[in-house]
Amino acid sequence: MGTHGMVASSQPLASQVGLSILMQGGNAADAAVATAAALAVTEPCSTGLGGDCFALYYEAATQQVTAINASGRAARGLSIDYLERNGLMGAWQERHALTATVPGACSGWCGVVERHGSMPLGTVLAPAIRLAEEGYPVHPVAAYVWALDEALLQKNGSDELLISGRAPRPSQRFRNPGMGRTLRAIAEGGADAFYRGEIAGTIVDALQRFGHVMEREDLASHQAEWVEPISTVYHGVRIWECPPNGVGIAALLALNIYRELPYHPPLSVERVHLQIEAMRLAFADTHWYVADPAFSQAPIAELLSDRYAAQRRAMVDPERALTSIEHGFPDAGSNTVYFCVVDEAGNACSFINSNFNRFGTGIVPPGVGFSIQNRGFGFSLDRDHPNALAPGKRPYHTIIPGMMTRLDGSLYGPFGVMGTVMQPQGHFQVAVGLIDDERDPQTVLDQPRFRVEETSILVEPGMPAEMLAARGHRLQLVHGNDRRDFGRGQIIIRQADGTLIAGSDMRADGCAMGW
């Protein structure tokens, strides 16, 4: 709790960096980008300059919410035809170099500071540069995830993100001088230093060595986009998400379906069953409709209408799981870091940055200190699908920041739950806990969660597993370190008097810090 400012992230050193920027007089935008950079240094197994980011920003003076989409596009020379001509359809695997899209994160960092920040970019990035050059002790959850890709990094010759050929162990000090040099270049030259300079050439050369068709022009032409956020009202609170190509609309669809269903206590079989069914219906729609809007416009207004929510809600059987679910027809037609910041003035930033699957492709261009994402694996290879791979197209994105405002326009708070397909369902579950149950952020984050998968439902200990199974759900109980699959969330709530209350997920290394 605090009154002057708050940062909640999955890594204590990163939370400390964000808080230090607030204490120097920076605002929520400055602190958010400083935290993003610190996380890129301390959790390279989840995030970094080789990945993408999205952010929502609440400006207290105007009570407006803005959204930035800093996701990268497929190379202009990459298409389904290219894969077929070169016999690569069968080689399209999750970690293949060709799944790399243009890294968008740097454009997002620079865009947020340029539009909303109050400090020079060099000041914002200085703490992360210091962490990279001086080193830091690797925390336990990060060390565990890092070790999962030790063999991939070794295979790709990515020694810069290893210590003597091994993934760092818990408490082992890791230095990343390459990342320090990259951050210094961005601090001095902004996004151009990344997308049009030596760094861009190094990225392209590395990807081409592994068989990619990425060219320097693909990076030089990249720009983040400020887009119109989407929202719905749930029991007196407006929930904001970024629009497609992100999947935040899935959380809004689930909330729309669920809001007219009867209230049941937390962890009761009745509540969990209804939430699972609402989430399954939402995913059926988003798996079809969410794609790059420059190529396929989703009927957002119709999908979020009360009429459509009522149609989908009518499909829910309160006693039995639906055996199969298809997407509806509205009238018109892995690994990630999430963190949030609220400053003393009441500005808030909800920010998410990701490599997709841990280290992404596992390709580390020499001397830059970061790996390249594999976000392109989110494309479909079905030509008739709205999300089909195409040159210059952005893929379906699982990473989503969330924001909540009261109906009078005041800030309720930023929130998010990271973790591939877990993200919209994490948003759904914590929003219900905060709003319906009126619980504090830490209690909501600590509560057991479910995760809807294609063929089963993952549940944590504490869920009414036997009773859910009796209603027809195929369940898998998850324990131990694998509980990270249920996401790693952060929440900050701002009360009417300006008091800040935050929570940080126990499934990660992090913490909330305020002053």
Short mmCIF file of C-alpha atoms in Angstrom, two decimals:
data_model
loop_
_atom_site.label_atom_id
_atom_site.label_comp_id
_atom_site.label_asym_id
_atom_site.label_seq_id
_atom_site.Cartn_x
_atom_site.Cartn_y
_atom_site.Cartn_z
CA MET A 1 0.00 0.00 0.00
CA GLY A 2 1.09 3.58 -0.57
CA THR A 3 -0.01 7.08 -1.50
CA HIS A 4 2.69 8.59 -3.75
CA GLY A 5 3.18 5.83 -6.31
CA MET A 6 3.16 2.09 -6.89
CA VAL A 7 4.84 -0.47 -9.15
CA ALA A 8 3.96 -4.16 -9.37
CA SER A 9 6.07 -6.52 -11.48
CA SER A 10 7.28 -10.12 -11.61
CA GLN A 11 10.84 -9.22 -10.53
CA PRO A 12 11.81 -7.30 -7.36
CA LEU A 13 14.73 -5.44 -8.94
CA ALA A 14 12.49 -4.28 -11.78
CA SER A 15 9.83 -3.08 -9.34
CA GLN A 16 12.57 -1.20 -7.50
CA VAL A 17 13.73 0.42 -10.76
CA GLY A 18 10.21 1.63 -11.56
CA LEU A 19 9.74 2.97 -8.06
CA SER A 20 13.08 4.81 -8.21
CA ILE A 21 11.91 6.64 -11.35
CA LEU A 22 8.69 7.69 -9.60
CA MET A 23 10.71 8.92 -6.62
CA GLN A 24 12.88 11.00 -8.97
CA GLY A 25 9.76 12.78 -10.21
CA GLY A 26 8.97 10.65 -13.24
CA ASN A 27 5.40 9.75 -14.10
CA ALA A 28 3.71 6.41 -14.77
CA ALA A 29 4.91 6.30 -18.39
CA ASP A 30 8.55 6.90 -17.43
CA ALA A 31 8.40 4.31 -14.66
CA ALA A 32 6.68 1.75 -16.89
CA VAL A 33 9.34 1.89 -19.60
CA ALA A 34 12.11 1.83 -16.99
CA THR A 35 10.49 -1.30 -15.53
CA ALA A 36 10.13 -2.87 -18.98
CA ALA A 37 13.84 -2.32 -19.64
CA ALA A 38 14.80 -3.72 -16.23
CA LEU A 39 12.68 -6.81 -16.84
CA ALA A 40 14.34 -7.26 -20.24
CA VAL A 41 17.65 -7.46 -18.37
CA THR A 42 16.53 -9.59 -15.41
CA GLU A 43 14.03 -11.91 -17.17
CA PRO A 44 15.43 -12.43 -20.69
CA CYS A 45 13.78 -15.86 -20.62
CA SER A 46 10.40 -14.13 -20.82
CA THR A 47 10.79 -10.69 -22.33
CA GLY A 48 13.12 -8.31 -24.07
CA LEU A 49 13.95 -6.13 -27.02
CA GLY A 50 13.58 -9.13 -29.31
CA GLY A 51 9.87 -9.36 -28.47
CA ASP A 52 6.70 -7.27 -28.71
CA CYS A 53 4.72 -5.10 -26.32
CA PHE A 54 1.30 -3.55 -25.82
CA ALA A 55 0.31 -0.87 -23.31
CA LEU A 56 -2.72 1.01 -22.02
CA TYR A 57 -2.21 4.45 -20.48
CA TYR A 58 -4.70 6.31 -18.28
CA GLU A 59 -4.12 10.06 -18.20
CA ALA A 60 -5.55 11.50 -15.00
CA ALA A 61 -5.88 15.08 -16.32
CA THR A 62 -8.19 14.07 -19.17
CA GLN A 63 -9.49 10.70 -17.83
CA GLN A 64 -8.66 9.27 -21.26
CA VAL A 65 -7.29 5.77 -21.95
CA THR A 66 -4.90 5.37 -24.87
CA ALA A 67 -3.51 2.15 -26.33
CA ILE A 68 -0.30 1.35 -28.19
CA ASN A 69 0.20 -1.73 -30.36
CA ALA A 70 3.91 -2.44 -30.70
CA SER A 71 3.65 -5.89 -32.24
CA GLY A 72 5.84 -6.75 -35.21
CA ARG A 73 4.92 -7.96 -38.66
CA ALA A 74 5.96 -10.94 -40.74
CA ALA A 75 8.81 -10.38 -43.19
CA ARG A 76 7.69 -9.12 -46.58
CA GLY A 77 9.25 -12.12 -48.27
CA LEU A 78 7.44 -14.68 -46.07
CA SER A 79 4.16 -16.26 -47.14
CA ILE A 80 2.37 -19.60 -47.28
CA ASP A 81 3.39 -19.76 -50.96
CA TYR A 82 7.04 -19.35 -49.95
CA LEU A 83 6.75 -22.19 -47.43
CA GLU A 84 5.14 -24.46 -50.04
CA ARG A 85 7.64 -23.64 -52.81
CA ASN A 86 10.56 -24.40 -50.53
CA GLY A 87 9.11 -27.51 -48.87
CA LEU A 88 8.92 -25.80 -45.48
CA MET A 89 5.30 -26.41 -44.51
CA GLY A 90 6.33 -29.40 -42.43
CA ALA A 91 9.26 -27.47 -40.95
CA TRP A 92 6.98 -24.75 -39.52
CA GLN A 93 7.67 -25.54 -35.89
CA GLU A 94 7.32 -23.33 -32.83
CA ARG A 95 11.05 -22.52 -32.50
CA HIS A 96 11.95 -22.35 -36.21
CA ALA A 97 13.74 -19.13 -37.25
CA LEU A 98 10.96 -18.38 -39.75
CA THR A 99 8.51 -17.85 -36.89
CA ALA A 100 10.39 -14.65 -35.96
CA THR A 101 8.51 -11.45 -36.69
CA VAL A 102 9.96 -7.95 -36.50
CA PRO A 103 10.66 -7.17 -32.82
CA GLY A 104 8.24 -4.41 -31.85
CA ALA A 105 9.14 -3.75 -28.20
CA CYS A 106 11.61 -0.92 -28.75
CA SER A 107 9.08 1.07 -30.77
CA GLY A 108 6.58 0.66 -27.94
CA TRP A 109 9.01 1.79 -25.25
CA CYS A 110 10.00 4.87 -27.23
CA GLY A 111 6.39 5.62 -28.20
CA VAL A 112 5.11 5.56 -24.61
CA VAL A 113 7.87 7.88 -23.36
CA GLU A 114 7.49 10.24 -26.32
CA ARG A 115 3.72 10.63 -25.96
CA HIS A 116 3.17 10.36 -22.20
CA GLY A 117 6.55 10.56 -20.48
CA SER A 118 8.15 13.47 -18.65
CA MET A 119 11.80 12.37 -18.58
CA PRO A 120 14.48 11.96 -21.26
CA LEU A 121 14.73 8.41 -22.60
CA GLY A 122 18.34 8.19 -21.37
CA THR A 123 17.24 8.86 -17.78
CA VAL A 124 14.49 6.25 -18.06
CA LEU A 125 16.85 3.55 -19.36
CA ALA A 126 19.79 4.33 -17.04
CA PRO A 127 18.84 1.90 -14.22
CA ALA A 128 18.46 -1.03 -16.66
CA ILE A 129 21.81 -0.19 -18.26
CA ARG A 130 23.40 -0.33 -14.81
CA LEU A 131 21.77 -3.72 -14.08
CA ALA A 132 23.02 -5.13 -17.40
CA GLU A 133 26.59 -3.90 -17.00
CA GLU A 134 27.08 -4.51 -13.27
CA GLY A 135 25.04 -7.71 -13.15
CA TYR A 136 22.34 -8.94 -10.78
CA PRO A 137 21.49 -12.16 -8.88
CA VAL A 138 19.10 -14.34 -10.89
CA HIS A 139 15.91 -15.06 -8.96
CA PRO A 140 14.52 -18.60 -8.48
CA VAL A 141 11.54 -18.68 -10.87
CA ALA A 142 13.54 -16.95 -13.62
CA ALA A 143 16.37 -19.45 -13.11
CA TYR A 144 13.92 -22.35 -13.41
CA VAL A 145 12.44 -21.04 -16.66
CA TRP A 146 15.89 -20.12 -18.03
CA ALA A 147 17.09 -23.70 -17.51
CA LEU A 148 14.21 -25.08 -19.58
CA ASP A 149 15.83 -23.57 -22.70
CA GLU A 150 19.46 -24.21 -21.81
CA ALA A 151 19.78 -26.82 -24.56
CA LEU A 152 18.16 -24.54 -27.16
CA LEU A 153 20.57 -21.70 -26.38
CA GLN A 154 23.52 -24.11 -26.48
CA LYS A 155 22.37 -25.54 -29.82
CA ASN A 156 22.07 -22.06 -31.35
CA GLY A 157 25.43 -20.93 -29.99
CA SER A 158 23.72 -18.27 -27.91
CA ASP A 159 26.44 -18.15 -25.25
CA GLU A 160 25.75 -14.52 -24.35
CA LEU A 161 22.70 -15.60 -22.36
CA LEU A 162 24.56 -18.41 -20.59
CA ILE A 163 27.30 -18.55 -17.94
CA SER A 164 30.12 -20.87 -19.00
CA GLY A 165 27.67 -22.63 -21.31
CA ARG A 166 25.02 -23.15 -18.64
CA ALA A 167 21.81 -21.37 -17.66
CA PRO A 168 22.41 -19.31 -14.50
CA ARG A 169 21.43 -20.94 -11.23
CA PRO A 170 19.40 -19.19 -8.51
CA SER A 171 21.37 -16.33 -6.89
CA GLN A 172 24.14 -16.59 -9.52
CA ARG A 173 25.19 -13.15 -10.74
CA PHE A 174 24.55 -12.56 -14.44
CA ARG A 175 26.07 -9.74 -16.48
CA ASN A 176 24.91 -8.81 -19.96
CA PRO A 177 27.28 -6.26 -21.51
CA GLY A 178 25.67 -6.73 -24.94
CA MET A 179 22.32 -5.63 -23.56
CA GLY A 180 24.03 -2.68 -21.90
CA ARG A 181 25.44 -1.56 -25.26
CA THR A 182 22.06 -1.97 -26.96
CA LEU A 183 20.27 0.07 -24.30
CA ARG A 184 22.90 2.80 -24.50
CA ALA A 185 22.41 3.00 -28.26
CA ILE A 186 18.63 3.34 -27.83
CA ALA A 187 19.08 5.92 -25.06
CA GLU A 188 21.14 8.06 -27.44
CA GLY A 189 19.41 7.39 -30.77
CA GLY A 190 15.89 6.28 -29.91
CA ALA A 191 14.00 3.74 -32.01
CA ASP A 192 16.03 4.61 -35.13
CA ALA A 193 19.15 3.21 -33.45
CA PHE A 194 17.36 -0.12 -33.17
CA TYR A 195 15.45 -0.35 -36.46
CA ARG A 196 17.76 1.44 -38.87
CA GLY A 197 21.26 1.13 -37.46
CA GLU A 198 23.86 -1.49 -36.64
CA ILE A 199 21.51 -3.39 -34.34
CA ALA A 200 19.03 -3.98 -37.18
CA GLY A 201 21.79 -5.33 -39.42
CA THR A 202 22.96 -7.70 -36.70
CA ILE A 203 19.41 -9.01 -36.18
CA VAL A 204 18.87 -9.59 -39.91
CA ASP A 205 22.26 -11.29 -40.40
CA ALA A 206 21.59 -13.66 -37.48
CA LEU A 207 18.11 -14.61 -38.68
CA GLN A 208 19.29 -15.18 -42.25
CA ARG A 209 22.00 -17.53 -40.99
CA PHE A 210 19.21 -19.67 -39.56
CA GLY A 211 17.18 -19.62 -42.78
CA HIS A 212 14.91 -16.58 -42.39
CA VAL A 213 14.00 -14.21 -45.24
CA MET A 214 13.95 -11.11 -43.03
CA GLU A 215 15.53 -8.03 -44.62
CA ARG A 216 16.73 -4.73 -43.15
CA GLU A 217 13.80 -2.98 -44.82
CA ASP A 218 11.40 -5.11 -42.74
CA LEU A 219 12.84 -3.52 -39.61
CA ALA A 220 13.27 -0.03 -41.08
CA SER A 221 9.59 0.14 -42.05
CA HIS A 222 8.29 -0.92 -38.62
CA GLN A 223 6.30 1.51 -36.49
CA ALA A 224 4.22 1.11 -33.36
CA GLU A 225 0.61 2.24 -33.68
CA TRP A 226 -1.58 4.20 -31.30
CA VAL A 227 -4.98 2.51 -31.55
CA GLU A 228 -8.45 2.99 -30.08
CA PRO A 229 -8.90 0.78 -26.99
CA ILE A 230 -12.02 -1.36 -26.63
CA SER A 231 -14.10 -1.80 -23.49
CA THR A 232 -17.18 -3.16 -21.80
CA VAL A 233 -18.96 -2.34 -18.55
CA TYR A 234 -19.08 -5.08 -15.94
CA HIS A 235 -21.13 -4.44 -12.77
CA GLY A 236 -20.35 -0.73 -12.64
CA VAL A 237 -16.70 -0.85 -13.77
CA ARG A 238 -15.45 -0.24 -17.31
CA ILE A 239 -12.85 -2.81 -18.38
CA TRP A 240 -10.42 -1.67 -21.10
CA GLU A 241 -8.37 -3.83 -23.46
CA CYS A 242 -6.28 -3.33 -26.60
CA PRO A 243 -8.14 -4.23 -29.83
CA PRO A 244 -7.16 -7.05 -32.23
CA ASN A 245 -4.65 -8.32 -33.26
CA GLY A 246 -4.52 -8.83 -29.49
CA VAL A 247 -6.90 -11.24 -27.80
CA GLY A 248 -8.07 -8.89 -25.04
CA ILE A 249 -11.53 -8.99 -26.55
CA ALA A 250 -11.81 -12.57 -25.23
CA ALA A 251 -11.85 -11.27 -21.66
CA LEU A 252 -14.55 -8.74 -22.55
CA LEU A 253 -16.67 -11.38 -24.30
CA ALA A 254 -16.44 -13.69 -21.28
CA LEU A 255 -17.38 -10.86 -18.90
CA ASN A 256 -20.37 -9.93 -21.09
CA ILE A 257 -21.65 -13.51 -21.05
CA TYR A 258 -21.04 -13.97 -17.32
CA ARG A 259 -22.41 -10.65 -16.00
CA GLU A 260 -26.09 -11.68 -16.20
CA LEU A 261 -25.56 -15.13 -14.70
CA PRO A 262 -26.37 -15.74 -11.00
CA TYR A 263 -23.76 -14.86 -8.37
CA HIS A 264 -22.04 -17.80 -6.69
CA PRO A 265 -19.28 -17.71 -4.05
CA PRO A 266 -15.59 -17.94 -5.04
CA LEU A 267 -14.34 -21.47 -5.80
CA SER A 268 -17.86 -22.92 -5.73
CA VAL A 269 -18.49 -25.49 -8.45
CA GLU A 270 -21.36 -23.37 -9.75
CA ARG A 271 -19.17 -20.30 -10.28
CA VAL A 272 -16.19 -22.10 -11.77
CA HIS A 273 -18.38 -24.12 -14.16
CA LEU A 274 -20.14 -20.98 -15.45
CA GLN A 275 -16.85 -19.12 -15.83
CA ILE A 276 -15.29 -22.00 -17.75
CA GLU A 277 -18.26 -22.14 -20.13
CA ALA A 278 -18.21 -18.36 -20.67
CA MET A 279 -14.48 -18.52 -21.39
CA ARG A 280 -14.86 -21.42 -23.83
CA LEU A 281 -17.52 -19.51 -25.77
CA ALA A 282 -15.32 -16.39 -25.85
CA PHE A 283 -12.33 -18.34 -27.15
CA ALA A 284 -14.41 -19.96 -29.88
CA ASP A 285 -15.11 -16.47 -31.23
CA THR A 286 -11.64 -15.00 -30.82
CA HIS A 287 -9.86 -17.98 -32.39
CA TRP A 288 -11.78 -17.14 -35.55
CA TYR A 289 -12.21 -13.36 -35.53
CA VAL A 290 -8.94 -12.05 -34.02
CA ALA A 291 -6.37 -11.16 -36.68
CA ASP A 292 -4.44 -8.17 -37.98
CA PRO A 293 -7.19 -5.56 -38.63
CA ALA A 294 -5.24 -4.29 -41.65
CA PHE A 295 -6.05 -7.63 -43.30
CA SER A 296 -9.30 -8.73 -41.61
CA GLN A 297 -11.55 -6.44 -39.58
CA ALA A 298 -13.24 -8.15 -36.64
CA PRO A 299 -16.86 -7.05 -36.02
CA ILE A 300 -15.91 -5.68 -32.59
CA ALA A 301 -19.02 -3.61 -31.87
CA GLU A 302 -21.30 -6.52 -32.72
CA LEU A 303 -19.23 -9.06 -30.78
CA LEU A 304 -19.39 -6.82 -27.68
CA SER A 305 -23.10 -5.97 -28.03
CA ASP A 306 -25.63 -6.92 -25.37
CA ARG A 307 -27.66 -8.75 -28.00
CA TYR A 308 -24.77 -11.01 -28.97
CA ALA A 309 -23.84 -11.63 -25.33
CA ALA A 310 -27.41 -12.78 -24.69
CA GLN A 311 -27.25 -15.18 -27.65
CA ARG A 312 -24.05 -16.77 -26.38
CA ARG A 313 -25.22 -16.76 -22.75
CA ALA A 314 -28.31 -18.76 -23.73
CA MET A 315 -26.01 -21.61 -24.79
CA VAL A 316 -24.68 -22.09 -21.24
CA ASP A 317 -26.05 -25.12 -19.41
CA PRO A 318 -25.69 -24.45 -15.66
CA GLU A 319 -25.37 -28.18 -14.94
CA ARG A 320 -23.32 -29.58 -17.81
CA ALA A 321 -20.30 -28.69 -19.95
CA LEU A 322 -21.02 -28.07 -23.62
CA THR A 323 -19.70 -30.94 -25.71
CA SER A 324 -18.59 -28.73 -28.61
CA ILE A 325 -18.50 -25.00 -29.30
CA GLU A 326 -18.25 -23.17 -32.62
CA HIS A 327 -17.70 -19.49 -33.18
CA GLY A 328 -20.81 -17.37 -33.36
CA PHE A 329 -22.12 -15.11 -36.10
CA PRO A 330 -22.65 -11.54 -34.86
CA ASP A 331 -25.07 -9.45 -36.87
CA ALA A 332 -22.31 -7.74 -38.89
CA GLY A 333 -20.67 -10.45 -39.97
CA SER A 334 4.01 -18.56 -23.11
CA ASN A 335 6.01 -16.56 -21.75
CA THR A 336 5.62 -12.93 -20.96
CA VAL A 337 6.07 -10.19 -18.36
CA TYR A 338 3.19 -8.01 -17.24
CA PHE A 339 3.55 -5.07 -14.87
CA CYS A 340 1.69 -1.92 -13.93
CA VAL A 341 2.43 1.52 -12.50
CA VAL A 342 0.35 4.26 -10.89
CA ASP A 343 1.88 7.63 -10.02
CA GLU A 344 0.87 10.23 -7.43
CA ALA A 345 -1.22 12.22 -9.91
CA GLY A 346 -3.29 9.14 -10.70
CA ASN A 347 -1.80 8.40 -14.12
CA ALA A 348 -1.54 4.67 -14.75
CA CYS A 349 0.25 2.41 -17.21
CA SER A 350 -0.65 -1.20 -17.88
CA PHE A 351 2.21 -2.78 -19.83
CA ILE A 352 3.00 -6.20 -21.25
CA ASN A 353 6.15 -7.34 -23.06
CA SER A 354 6.90 -10.81 -24.40
CA ASN A 355 9.19 -13.09 -26.41
CA PHE A 356 6.23 -15.50 -26.79
CA ASN A 357 7.72 -18.90 -25.86
CA ARG A 358 10.44 -18.22 -23.26
CA PHE A 359 13.50 -17.22 -25.36
CA GLY A 360 11.39 -17.26 -28.54
CA THR A 361 13.43 -18.73 -31.39
CA GLY A 362 16.44 -18.98 -29.08
CA ILE A 363 18.47 -17.00 -31.63
CA VAL A 364 20.67 -14.34 -30.02
CA PRO A 365 22.27 -11.96 -32.56
CA PRO A 366 25.95 -11.49 -31.59
CA GLY A 367 26.63 -8.65 -29.21
CA VAL A 368 23.08 -7.39 -28.65
CA GLY A 369 22.23 -9.29 -25.46
CA PHE A 370 18.70 -10.47 -26.31
CA SER A 371 16.95 -13.31 -28.15
CA ILE A 372 14.49 -12.97 -31.03
CA GLN A 373 10.83 -13.84 -30.53
CA ASN A 374 8.85 -16.58 -32.28
CA ARG A 375 5.52 -14.76 -32.30
CA GLY A 376 4.90 -15.72 -35.94
CA PHE A 377 3.95 -19.19 -34.74
CA GLY A 378 0.62 -17.56 -33.87
CA PHE A 379 -0.26 -17.42 -37.58
CA SER A 380 -2.52 -20.01 -39.18
CA LEU A 381 -1.29 -21.85 -42.29
CA ASP A 382 -4.90 -22.22 -43.46
CA ARG A 383 -5.27 -19.77 -46.37
CA ASP A 384 -8.96 -19.25 -45.61
CA HIS A 385 -8.42 -18.28 -41.97
CA PRO A 386 -8.49 -14.54 -41.10
CA ASN A 387 -5.21 -15.08 -39.24
CA ALA A 388 -3.43 -16.77 -42.17
CA LEU A 389 0.28 -16.03 -42.60
CA ALA A 390 0.89 -13.20 -45.10
CA PRO A 391 3.73 -10.78 -45.89
CA GLY A 392 3.82 -7.75 -43.61
CA LYS A 393 1.00 -9.08 -41.42
CA ARG A 394 0.80 -9.12 -37.62
CA PRO A 395 -0.17 -12.46 -36.04
CA TYR A 396 -2.84 -13.29 -33.45
CA HIS A 397 -1.40 -12.04 -30.17
CA THR A 398 -1.97 -13.48 -26.71
CA ILE A 399 -0.34 -10.65 -24.73
CA ILE A 400 -2.81 -8.14 -23.33
CA PRO A 401 -2.69 -5.34 -20.74
CA GLY A 402 -5.87 -4.43 -18.85
CA MET A 403 -7.22 -1.21 -17.30
CA MET A 404 -10.29 -0.45 -15.18
CA THR A 405 -12.07 2.87 -14.71
CA ARG A 406 -15.15 3.85 -12.74
CA LEU A 407 -18.23 5.07 -14.58
CA ASP A 408 -17.39 8.66 -13.57
CA GLY A 409 -14.14 8.29 -15.52
CA SER A 410 -11.83 8.03 -12.50
CA LEU A 411 -9.12 5.38 -12.30
CA TYR A 412 -10.00 2.05 -10.70
CA GLY A 413 -6.65 0.52 -11.64
CA PRO A 414 -4.36 -1.28 -14.08
CA PHE A 415 -4.26 -5.07 -14.02
CA GLY A 416 -3.00 -8.04 -15.99
CA VAL A 417 -2.21 -11.74 -15.92
CA MET A 418 0.55 -12.94 -18.24
CA GLY A 419 0.94 -16.39 -19.77
CA THR A 420 -0.10 -17.20 -23.39
CA VAL A 421 -3.74 -18.37 -23.56
CA MET A 422 -4.08 -17.79 -19.81
CA GLN A 423 -4.10 -14.03 -20.20
CA PRO A 424 -7.74 -13.23 -21.09
CA GLN A 425 -9.02 -15.90 -18.75
CA GLY A 426 -6.78 -14.52 -16.01
CA HIS A 427 -8.22 -11.06 -16.69
CA PHE A 428 -11.72 -12.52 -16.47
CA GLN A 429 -11.10 -14.33 -13.18
CA VAL A 430 -9.33 -11.50 -11.34
CA ALA A 431 -11.84 -8.88 -12.55
CA VAL A 432 -14.69 -10.93 -11.09
CA GLY A 433 -12.78 -11.33 -7.84
CA LEU A 434 -12.06 -7.62 -7.55
CA ILE A 435 -15.50 -6.34 -8.57
CA ASP A 436 -18.02 -8.97 -7.47
CA ASP A 437 -16.25 -10.24 -4.35
CA GLU A 438 -14.71 -6.86 -3.42
CA ARG A 439 -11.45 -8.55 -2.49
CA ASP A 440 -8.05 -6.88 -2.35
CA PRO A 441 -5.52 -7.41 -5.19
CA GLN A 442 -3.26 -9.86 -3.34
CA THR A 443 -6.14 -12.07 -2.22
CA VAL A 444 -7.52 -12.15 -5.77
CA LEU A 445 -4.13 -13.05 -7.25
CA ASP A 446 -3.48 -15.78 -4.67
CA GLN A 447 -6.79 -17.50 -5.39
CA PRO A 448 -6.62 -20.78 -7.37
CA ARG A 449 -7.36 -20.40 -11.09
CA PHE A 450 -8.52 -22.52 -14.00
CA ARG A 451 -7.07 -22.52 -17.51
CA VAL A 452 -9.11 -23.52 -20.56
CA GLU A 453 -7.09 -25.54 -23.07
CA GLU A 454 -8.19 -27.06 -26.39
CA THR A 455 -8.94 -30.53 -25.01
CA SER A 456 -8.97 -30.11 -21.23
CA ILE A 457 -9.27 -27.70 -18.32
CA LEU A 458 -6.20 -27.19 -16.12
CA VAL A 459 -6.96 -26.46 -12.46
CA GLU A 460 -4.89 -25.62 -9.42
CA PRO A 461 -5.23 -27.24 -5.98
CA GLY A 462 -8.23 -25.72 -4.21
CA MET A 463 -10.53 -25.92 -7.22
CA PRO A 464 -13.66 -28.15 -6.90
CA ALA A 465 -12.12 -30.66 -9.30
CA GLU A 466 -14.30 -33.71 -8.61
CA MET A 467 -17.54 -31.76 -8.91
CA LEU A 468 -16.36 -30.09 -12.14
CA ALA A 469 -15.50 -33.49 -13.57
CA ALA A 470 -19.01 -34.66 -12.69
CA ARG A 471 -20.36 -31.85 -14.89
CA GLY A 472 -18.47 -33.14 -17.89
CA HIS A 473 -15.21 -31.17 -17.75
CA ARG A 474 -11.99 -32.99 -18.65
CA LEU A 475 -9.63 -31.83 -15.94
CA GLN A 476 -5.91 -31.89 -15.26
CA LEU A 477 -4.66 -30.95 -11.79
CA VAL A 478 -1.41 -28.97 -11.87
CA HIS A 479 1.10 -28.69 -9.00
CA GLY A 480 4.49 -27.16 -8.21
CA ASN A 481 6.50 -25.10 -10.69
CA ASP A 482 4.02 -25.91 -13.45
CA ARG A 483 1.55 -23.58 -11.72
CA ARG A 484 3.25 -20.79 -13.66
CA ASP A 485 0.95 -21.97 -16.50
CA PHE A 486 -1.87 -20.16 -14.66
CA GLY A 487 -0.21 -16.83 -15.28
CA ARG A 488 1.67 -14.31 -13.21
CA GLY A 489 -0.49 -11.32 -12.45
CA GLN A 490 -0.06 -7.79 -11.11
CA ILE A 491 -2.80 -5.43 -9.91
CA ILE A 492 -2.87 -1.86 -8.54
CA ILE A 493 -6.13 -0.37 -7.28
CA ARG A 494 -6.49 3.37 -6.65
CA GLN A 495 -9.07 4.31 -4.05
CA ALA A 496 -11.08 7.51 -4.26
CA ASP A 497 -8.77 9.28 -1.76
CA GLY A 498 -5.67 8.37 -3.79
CA THR A 499 -4.53 5.45 -1.62
CA LEU A 500 -2.93 2.70 -3.70
CA ILE A 501 -3.34 -1.01 -2.97
CA ALA A 502 -1.36 -3.54 -5.01
CA GLY A 503 -0.67 -7.22 -5.33
CA SER A 504 1.93 -9.35 -7.11
CA ASP A 505 1.48 -12.97 -8.10
CA MET A 506 2.94 -15.68 -5.90
CA ARG A 507 3.58 -17.73 -9.06
CA ALA A 508 6.51 -15.43 -9.95
CA ASP A 509 9.55 -13.86 -8.27
CA GLY A 510 8.10 -10.38 -8.06
CA CYS A 511 6.51 -7.96 -5.67
CA ALA A 512 4.60 -4.71 -5.44
CA MET A 513 6.45 -1.65 -4.14
CA GLY A 514 4.96 1.67 -3.10
CA TRP A 515 5.90 4.84 -1.27
#
